[in-house]
Amino acid sequence: MSVLLQTSKCIFRKPFNNTFCKYVFLRKNSDVPKKFITFDEVVAQRRAEAMRSVVVQVNSDSSFNELYGYCSKYASIKDIHHYKNSGGEHFMVIEFASEDNLKDVLKSCSSHNKDHDVISVQSPFLWFRAAVGNKEKFAATGKKLAVKNGTEICNEDVLLEDILNCETVSDQIQLLYEKTTLNDLSIRLRYIVARQLEMIFNSLYTNVKIQPFGSSVNGFGRMGCDLDLVLMNSITEEMGAASRRLVFQEKRSARQLELAGALLELRVAGVARLTRILNARVPIVKYAHEYAGLHCDLCYNNSAAVHMSELLWQLGELCARARALAVLVRRWAAATGLTQPHPGRWLTNFPLTLMVLFFLQRTGLLPSLNRLVSEAGKEDIRIAEENVNCTFLRDLNKLPADSYEQNDDDLQTLLFKFFEFYSQFDFQEKAISINEGKPIRKPNSLPLYIVNPLEQSLNVSRNVSYEECERLRLEVRNAAWHLESCLDGKKSDDWGILGLIEKKSSRGLKKLLRVGNSHRLVSMKDLFSDNDNEPSVEGIRSKMQKFV
Ligand code: CTP
Ligand code: MG
C-alpha cells in the first residue's frame, strides 16, 4: 500500500514502511504552476521565527512538561523542538507566538548575578534550573504541542542499507537527498545562533545585522554542514538620507573582525575554540558553538556572498532536481577525496555546485544567469561592497516558463549525463560560466576555470592544481563507467549510487569480507583492535589472514 504526496514538481509515492520511495516527475505543463516565493521572504520569515525563539538546556527530554508549564506562565508557545548536542546534552527550542512574548520571557530570566566575574548579557540561549522544592514544579496545562525531534545526522549504516533497498538509482538519489538535507530544526537553530550574535553586537553598534549564508541557506546544505555568517551594516536608505543633518561621528576601521572575535570569545555563551584568520582575501573568525553543535565562520561586510547564496537558492527553486543531484555529487566528491574537509589545492563544494548548475543549464533545465539579469527590473538592483553588481531577477514568477525545466530526464539519467558531460569537457581550453550557460574560452592557463558568477573576472577554482583537475577528469570517467555497469539491473552491494558515495577504503573492506571470507563468519570485533580508529584495508587484510 502506498500514499501519494503531490508536490508542484513531482509525485512521491511512499510505501508505509518507509524504507524507500518511488517518484515520478510530472511534465511541468501538466502540473499546477508553482508559485515561487522570494529568498528575501524566506529569510524574513526565518529571522522573525528566530526573534521569537529561545534554546533552553534541560536535564533530559522528560523536562518538557515542566518547562512547557513554566514558560506558558509568561507567554504563549507556538512550536517546540528537542535536540541533543554532540556532548549528549539536551536542548529545547521554543518558538513563542510573538516577539513581545519572547521579551516577557527574557525579562523573567535570572543570571549568575552573585558571581562577580560574570556580567550577564541577553541571549536566546538559556538553561532551565531544577525547581526548589515540589511546590514550585509546574505541570503543563491545556493544549500541548508535540515535541519535534532532531538535529542528528542520519546513521550512516542505516542510510546505506536503505539506499541498497531502493528499486531504482533515481530512488536512491532522492532518498539520499531527503535523509541528509538540512531539516527545519537545523535551519531554525542556525538563525537563532545568528540572532544571538546580533543581540550582543547591537549593544555596541547602531545598525548591525548577522545573516547566515552559504550552504545553510542556499538549499544545498546537508545536516551538520558548517554555518557561514556575515556581520553587515543594516543602515536603511532612510537612515542614510542626506536630509538628516545630524550625523554620528564614526570611527573607520578595517579591523572590525578583531573586535568581533574578542566579543565572541569573551561575551558569547556557547562559543569555543575560536581562531582568527585575518590575512585571507575574505578574513574570517572561526569558532564552535557548543550548545548548537555547529562550526561557524564569521566574516564582515560580504553581502556579495549572501547574494550568491540567493542565486543558488533561486536556481534550486526553479529545478528541484538540481538540489538532489548536487547533494549526490557533493557526497561523491567527498568519497573520492576530490573535496577535503580542510582547504588546499583541491575542489570545494561551492565550485562543484556551480558545475552541477552549469550542466543543468546545458540540458535545458535551468536558465543562464544572463537570462535572469536581462529579466531584472529596478526593484532587483543590488550593489554589494566594492561595487559588485548583484542584480538579477528576484521574483521567479516573472520568468517565462519556457526558460527552465525543459527536460523530463529522471535523476538517474541526469546523473549519468553529468558524469559523461564532464568526462568529455575540454578543461584545457574552456571555462565553466553559469552567466553564459555555455562553455567560454579560458582567459588564462589555470587548470580549472569556473567563472565567479557575480565577479566575472574571478575564478572560484583558482586554487585547484593540475593534478587535482586530472583526478577530477579520471573520477568523472570512473563514475560514468560505474553507472553504466549498473544498467544490467543486477544488484551488487555497490549497486547504483552506493559505488559512488561509499569511501573507497570501506568499499575495499566490504569486498574483502565478501571475497576472502565466504566460508567462515568473522566478527568485526576480531578485526579491529581497540586502538584502531580508522583501520586501513591493508591492516584488515593482514588480520584476516589469521581467519581465512
Ligand atoms: N562564496 C563565494 N565565492 C567563493 C567562495 C564562496 O561567493 N569563491 C560564497 C558562496 O555563497 C558559498 C559561501 O560563500 O556558498 C560559503 O562558502 P563555502 O562555505 O566554501 O561553501 P558552501 O556552499 O557553504 O558549502 P559547504 O557546505 O562546503 O560549507
Ligand atoms: Mg559553508
Coordinates of N, CA, C and O in Angstrom, one line a residue, residues 410-506:
D410 N 14.9 11.6 -15.7 CA 14.9 11.3 -14.2 C 16.3 11.5 -13.6 O 17.3 11.8 -14.4
L411 N 16.4 11.4 -12.3 CA 17.7 11.7 -11.7 C 18.8 10.8 -12.1 O 20.0 11.2 -12.2
Q412 N 18.5 9.5 -12.3 CA 19.5 8.5 -12.7 C 20.1 9.0 -14.1 O 21.3 9.0 -14.3
T413 N 19.2 9.3 -15.0 CA 19.7 9.7 -16.3 C 20.5 11.0 -16.2 O 21.6 11.1 -16.8
L414 N 20.0 12.0 -15.4 CA 20.8 13.2 -15.3 C 22.2 13.0 -14.7 O 23.2 13.5 -15.1
L415 N 22.2 12.1 -13.7 CA 23.5 11.8 -13.0 C 24.5 11.2 -14.0 O 25.6 11.6 -14.1
F416 N 24.0 10.3 -14.8 CA 24.9 9.6 -15.8 C 25.3 10.7 -16.8 O 26.5 10.8 -17.1
K417 N 24.4 11.5 -17.2 CA 24.8 12.5 -18.2 C 25.8 13.5 -17.6 O 26.6 14.1 -18.3
F418 N 25.6 13.8 -16.3 CA 26.5 14.8 -15.7 C 27.9 14.2 -15.8 O 28.9 15.0 -16.2
F419 N 28.1 13.0 -15.4 CA 29.5 12.4 -15.4 C 30.0 12.3 -16.9 O 31.2 12.6 -17.1
E420 N 29.1 12.0 -17.7 CA 29.5 11.8 -19.1 C 29.9 13.2 -19.7 O 31.0 13.4 -20.4
F421 N 29.1 14.2 -19.3 CA 29.4 15.6 -19.8 C 30.8 16.1 -19.4 O 31.6 16.6 -20.2
Y422 N 31.1 15.8 -18.1 CA 32.4 16.3 -17.6 C 33.6 15.4 -18.1 O 34.7 15.8 -18.1
S423 N 33.3 14.2 -18.4 CA 34.4 13.3 -18.9 C 34.8 13.7 -20.3 O 35.8 13.4 -20.8
Q424 N 33.9 14.5 -21.0 CA 34.2 14.9 -22.3 C 34.5 16.4 -22.4 O 34.8 17.0 -23.4
F425 N 34.4 17.1 -21.2 CA 34.6 18.6 -21.2 C 36.0 18.9 -21.5 O 37.0 18.3 -21.0
D426 N 36.2 20.0 -22.3 CA 37.6 20.4 -22.6 C 38.1 21.4 -21.6 O 38.1 22.6 -21.7
F427 N 38.6 20.8 -20.5 CA 39.1 21.6 -19.3 C 40.3 22.5 -19.7 O 40.5 23.5 -19.1
Q428 N 41.0 22.0 -20.7 CA 42.2 22.7 -21.1 C 41.9 24.1 -21.8 O 42.6 25.1 -21.5
E429 N 40.9 24.1 -22.6 CA 40.6 25.3 -23.4 C 39.4 26.1 -22.8 O 39.3 27.3 -23.1
K430 N 38.5 25.4 -22.1 CA 37.2 26.0 -21.8 C 37.0 26.3 -20.3 O 37.5 25.6 -19.5
A431 N 36.3 27.4 -20.1 CA 35.9 27.7 -18.7 C 34.4 27.5 -18.5 O 33.6 27.5 -19.5
I432 N 34.0 27.2 -17.3 CA 32.6 27.0 -17.0 C 32.0 28.3 -16.5 O 32.5 29.0 -15.6
S433 N 30.9 28.7 -17.2 CA 30.3 30.0 -16.8 C 28.8 29.9 -16.7 O 28.1 29.7 -17.7
I434 N 28.3 30.0 -15.5 CA 26.8 29.9 -15.4 C 26.2 31.2 -15.9 O 25.0 31.3 -16.0
N435 N 27.0 32.3 -16.0 CA 26.5 33.5 -16.6 C 26.0 33.3 -18.0 O 24.9 33.7 -18.4
E436 N 26.9 32.6 -18.8 CA 26.6 32.4 -20.2 C 25.7 31.1 -20.4 O 24.9 31.0 -21.3
G437 N 25.9 30.2 -19.5 CA 25.2 28.9 -19.6 C 25.8 28.1 -20.7 O 25.2 27.1 -21.2
K438 N 27.0 28.4 -21.1 CA 27.7 27.6 -22.1 C 29.2 27.8 -21.9 O 29.6 28.8 -21.3
P439 N 30.0 26.9 -22.4 CA 31.5 27.0 -22.1 C 32.0 28.2 -22.8 O 31.6 28.6 -23.9
I440 N 33.0 28.9 -22.2 CA 33.6 30.0 -22.8 C 35.1 29.8 -22.9 O 35.6 28.9 -22.2
R441 N 35.8 30.6 -23.6 CA 37.3 30.4 -23.8 C 37.9 30.8 -22.4 O 37.6 31.8 -21.8
K442 N 38.9 30.0 -22.0 CA 39.6 30.3 -20.7 C 40.5 31.5 -20.9 O 41.3 31.6 -21.8
P443 N 40.4 32.5 -19.9 CA 41.2 33.7 -20.1 C 42.7 33.5 -19.6 O 43.5 34.3 -19.9
N444 N 43.0 32.4 -19.0 CA 44.4 32.1 -18.6 C 44.6 30.6 -18.6 O 43.6 29.8 -18.8
S445 N 45.8 30.1 -18.2 CA 46.0 28.7 -18.3 C 45.9 27.9 -17.0 O 46.4 26.8 -16.9
L446 N 45.2 28.5 -16.1 CA 44.9 27.8 -14.8 C 44.2 26.5 -15.2 O 43.4 26.4 -16.1
P447 N 44.5 25.4 -14.4 CA 44.0 24.0 -14.8 C 42.4 24.0 -14.9 O 41.9 23.4 -15.8
L448 N 41.8 24.6 -13.9 CA 40.3 24.5 -13.8 C 39.8 26.0 -13.8 O 40.3 26.7 -12.9
Y449 N 38.9 26.3 -14.6 CA 38.4 27.7 -14.6 C 36.9 27.7 -14.5 O 36.2 27.3 -15.4
I450 N 36.4 28.2 -13.3 CA 34.9 28.3 -13.1 C 34.7 29.8 -12.8 O 35.1 30.3 -11.7
V451 N 34.0 30.5 -13.7 CA 33.8 31.9 -13.5 C 33.0 32.2 -12.3 O 31.9 31.5 -12.0
N452 N 33.4 33.1 -11.4 CA 32.6 33.6 -10.3 C 31.4 34.4 -10.9 O 31.6 35.4 -11.6
P453 N 30.2 33.9 -10.7 CA 29.0 34.4 -11.4 C 28.8 35.9 -11.1 O 28.3 36.6 -11.9
L454 N 29.2 36.4 -9.9 CA 28.9 37.8 -9.6 C 30.2 38.7 -9.8 O 30.0 39.9 -9.9
E455 N 31.3 38.1 -9.8 CA 32.6 38.9 -10.1 C 33.3 38.1 -11.2 O 34.2 37.3 -10.9
Q456 N 32.9 38.4 -12.4 CA 33.3 37.5 -13.5 C 34.8 37.6 -13.9 O 35.2 36.7 -14.6
S457 N 35.5 38.5 -13.3 CA 36.9 38.5 -13.5 C 37.6 37.5 -12.6 O 38.8 37.2 -12.7
L458 N 36.9 36.9 -11.7 CA 37.5 35.9 -10.7 C 37.2 34.5 -11.1 O 36.1 34.2 -11.6
N459 N 38.1 33.6 -10.7 CA 37.9 32.2 -11.0 C 37.7 31.5 -9.6 O 38.6 31.5 -8.8
V460 N 36.6 30.9 -9.3 CA 36.3 30.3 -8.0 C 37.1 29.1 -7.7 O 37.1 28.6 -6.6
S461 N 37.7 28.5 -8.8 CA 38.5 27.3 -8.6 C 40.0 27.6 -8.9 O 40.7 26.7 -9.4
R462 N 40.5 28.8 -8.6 CA 41.9 29.1 -9.0 C 42.9 28.4 -8.1 O 44.0 28.2 -8.5
N463 N 42.4 27.9 -7.0 CA 43.3 27.1 -6.1 C 43.5 25.7 -6.6 O 44.5 25.0 -6.1
V464 N 42.7 25.2 -7.6 CA 42.8 23.8 -7.9 C 44.1 23.5 -8.8 O 44.3 24.2 -9.8
S465 N 44.9 22.5 -8.4 CA 46.1 22.2 -9.0 C 45.8 21.4 -10.3 O 44.8 20.8 -10.5
Y466 N 46.9 21.2 -11.1 CA 46.8 20.4 -12.3 C 46.5 19.0 -12.0 O 45.6 18.4 -12.6
E467 N 47.1 18.5 -11.0 CA 46.9 17.1 -10.5 C 45.5 16.8 -10.1 O 44.9 15.8 -10.4
E468 N 44.9 17.8 -9.4 CA 43.6 17.6 -8.9 C 42.6 17.7 -10.0 O 41.6 17.0 -10.0
C469 N 42.9 18.5 -11.0 CA 42.0 18.6 -12.2 C 42.0 17.3 -13.0 O 41.0 16.8 -13.4
E470 N 43.2 16.7 -13.1 CA 43.3 15.5 -13.7 C 42.6 14.4 -13.0 O 41.9 13.5 -13.6
R471 N 42.6 14.4 -11.7 CA 41.9 13.5 -10.9 C 40.4 13.6 -11.1 O 39.7 12.6 -11.1
L472 N 40.0 14.9 -11.2 CA 38.5 15.1 -11.4 C 38.1 14.4 -12.7 O 37.1 13.7 -12.8
R473 N 39.0 14.6 -13.8 CA 38.6 14.0 -15.1 C 38.6 12.5 -15.0 O 37.7 11.8 -15.6
L474 N 39.5 11.9 -14.2 CA 39.5 10.5 -14.1 C 38.3 10.0 -13.3 O 37.7 9.0 -13.7
E475 N 38.0 10.7 -12.2 CA 36.9 10.2 -11.3 C 35.5 10.4 -12.0 O 34.7 9.5 -11.8
V476 N 35.3 11.4 -12.9 CA 34.0 11.5 -13.6 C 33.9 10.3 -14.6 O 32.8 9.8 -14.7
R477 N 35.0 10.0 -15.2 CA 35.0 8.8 -16.1 C 34.7 7.5 -15.4 O 33.8 6.8 -15.8
N478 N 35.4 7.3 -14.2 CA 35.1 6.1 -13.4 C 33.6 6.1 -13.0 O 33.0 5.0 -13.0
A479 N 33.1 7.2 -12.6 CA 31.7 7.3 -12.1 C 30.7 6.9 -13.3 O 29.8 6.2 -13.1
A480 N 31.0 7.5 -14.5 CA 30.2 7.2 -15.6 C 30.2 5.7 -15.9 O 29.2 5.0 -16.1
W481 N 31.4 5.1 -15.9 CA 31.5 3.6 -16.1 C 30.7 2.9 -15.1 O 30.1 1.9 -15.4
H482 N 30.9 3.3 -13.8 CA 30.2 2.5 -12.8 C 28.7 2.5 -13.0 O 28.0 1.5 -12.9
L483 N 28.2 3.7 -13.3 CA 26.7 3.8 -13.5 C 26.3 3.0 -14.8 O 25.2 2.4 -14.7
E484 N 27.1 3.0 -15.8 CA 26.8 2.2 -17.0 C 26.7 0.7 -16.6 O 25.9 0.0 -17.1
S485 N 27.7 0.3 -15.7 CA 27.7 -1.1 -15.4 C 26.5 -1.5 -14.5 O 26.2 -2.7 -14.4
C486 N 25.7 -0.5 -14.0 CA 24.6 -0.8 -13.2 C 23.3 -1.0 -14.1 O 22.2 -1.4 -13.6
L487 N 23.5 -0.7 -15.4 CA 22.3 -0.8 -16.3 C 21.7 -2.2 -16.4 O 20.6 -2.3 -16.8
D488 N 22.6 -3.2 -16.2 CA 22.1 -4.6 -16.4 C 21.1 -5.0 -15.3 O 20.5 -6.1 -15.3
G489 N 20.9 -4.1 -14.3 CA 19.8 -4.3 -13.3 C 20.2 -5.3 -12.2 O 19.5 -5.5 -11.2
K490 N 21.5 -5.9 -12.3 CA 21.9 -6.8 -11.2 C 22.3 -5.9 -10.0 O 23.0 -4.9 -10.1
K491 N 21.9 -6.4 -8.8 CA 22.1 -5.5 -7.6 C 23.2 -6.1 -6.7 O 23.0 -7.1 -6.0
S492 N 24.5 -5.6 -6.9 CA 25.5 -6.0 -6.0 C 25.6 -5.0 -4.8 O 24.7 -4.1 -4.8
D493 N 26.5 -5.2 -3.9 CA 26.4 -4.3 -2.7 C 27.0 -2.9 -3.0 O 27.1 -2.1 -2.1
D494 N 27.6 -2.7 -4.2 CA 27.9 -1.3 -4.5 C 27.0 -0.8 -5.7 O 27.4 0.1 -6.4
W495 N 25.8 -1.4 -5.7 CA 24.9 -1.0 -6.8 C 24.5 0.4 -6.8 O 24.3 1.0 -5.7
G496 N 24.3 1.0 -8.0 CA 23.9 2.4 -8.1 C 24.8 3.4 -7.4 O 26.0 3.3 -7.5
I497 N 24.2 4.3 -6.6 CA 25.0 5.3 -6.0 C 25.9 4.9 -4.9 O 26.8 5.6 -4.5
L498 N 25.6 3.6 -4.4 CA 26.5 3.1 -3.3 C 28.0 3.1 -3.8 O 28.9 3.4 -3.0
G499 N 28.2 2.7 -5.0 CA 29.5 2.6 -5.6 C 30.1 4.0 -5.8 O 31.3 4.2 -6.0
L500 N 29.3 5.1 -5.6 CA 29.8 6.4 -5.7 C 30.0 7.2 -4.4 O 30.8 8.0 -4.3
I501 N 29.2 6.8 -3.4 CA 29.2 7.6 -2.2 C 29.9 6.9 -1.0 O 30.1 7.6 0.0
E502 N 30.2 5.6 -1.1 CA 30.9 5.0 0.0 C 32.4 5.3 -0.2 O 32.9 5.2 -1.3
K503 N 33.1 5.6 0.9 CA 34.5 5.8 0.8 C 35.2 4.6 0.2 O 34.9 3.5 0.5
K504 N 36.3 4.9 -0.6 CA 36.9 3.8 -1.3 C 37.4 2.8 -0.2 O 37.4 1.5 -0.4
S505 N 38.0 3.2 0.9 CA 38.5 2.3 1.9 C 37.5 1.4 2.4 O 37.7 0.2 2.5
S506 N 36.2 1.9 2.7 CA 35.2 1.0 3.3 C 34.7 0.1 2.2 O 34.3 -1.1 2.5

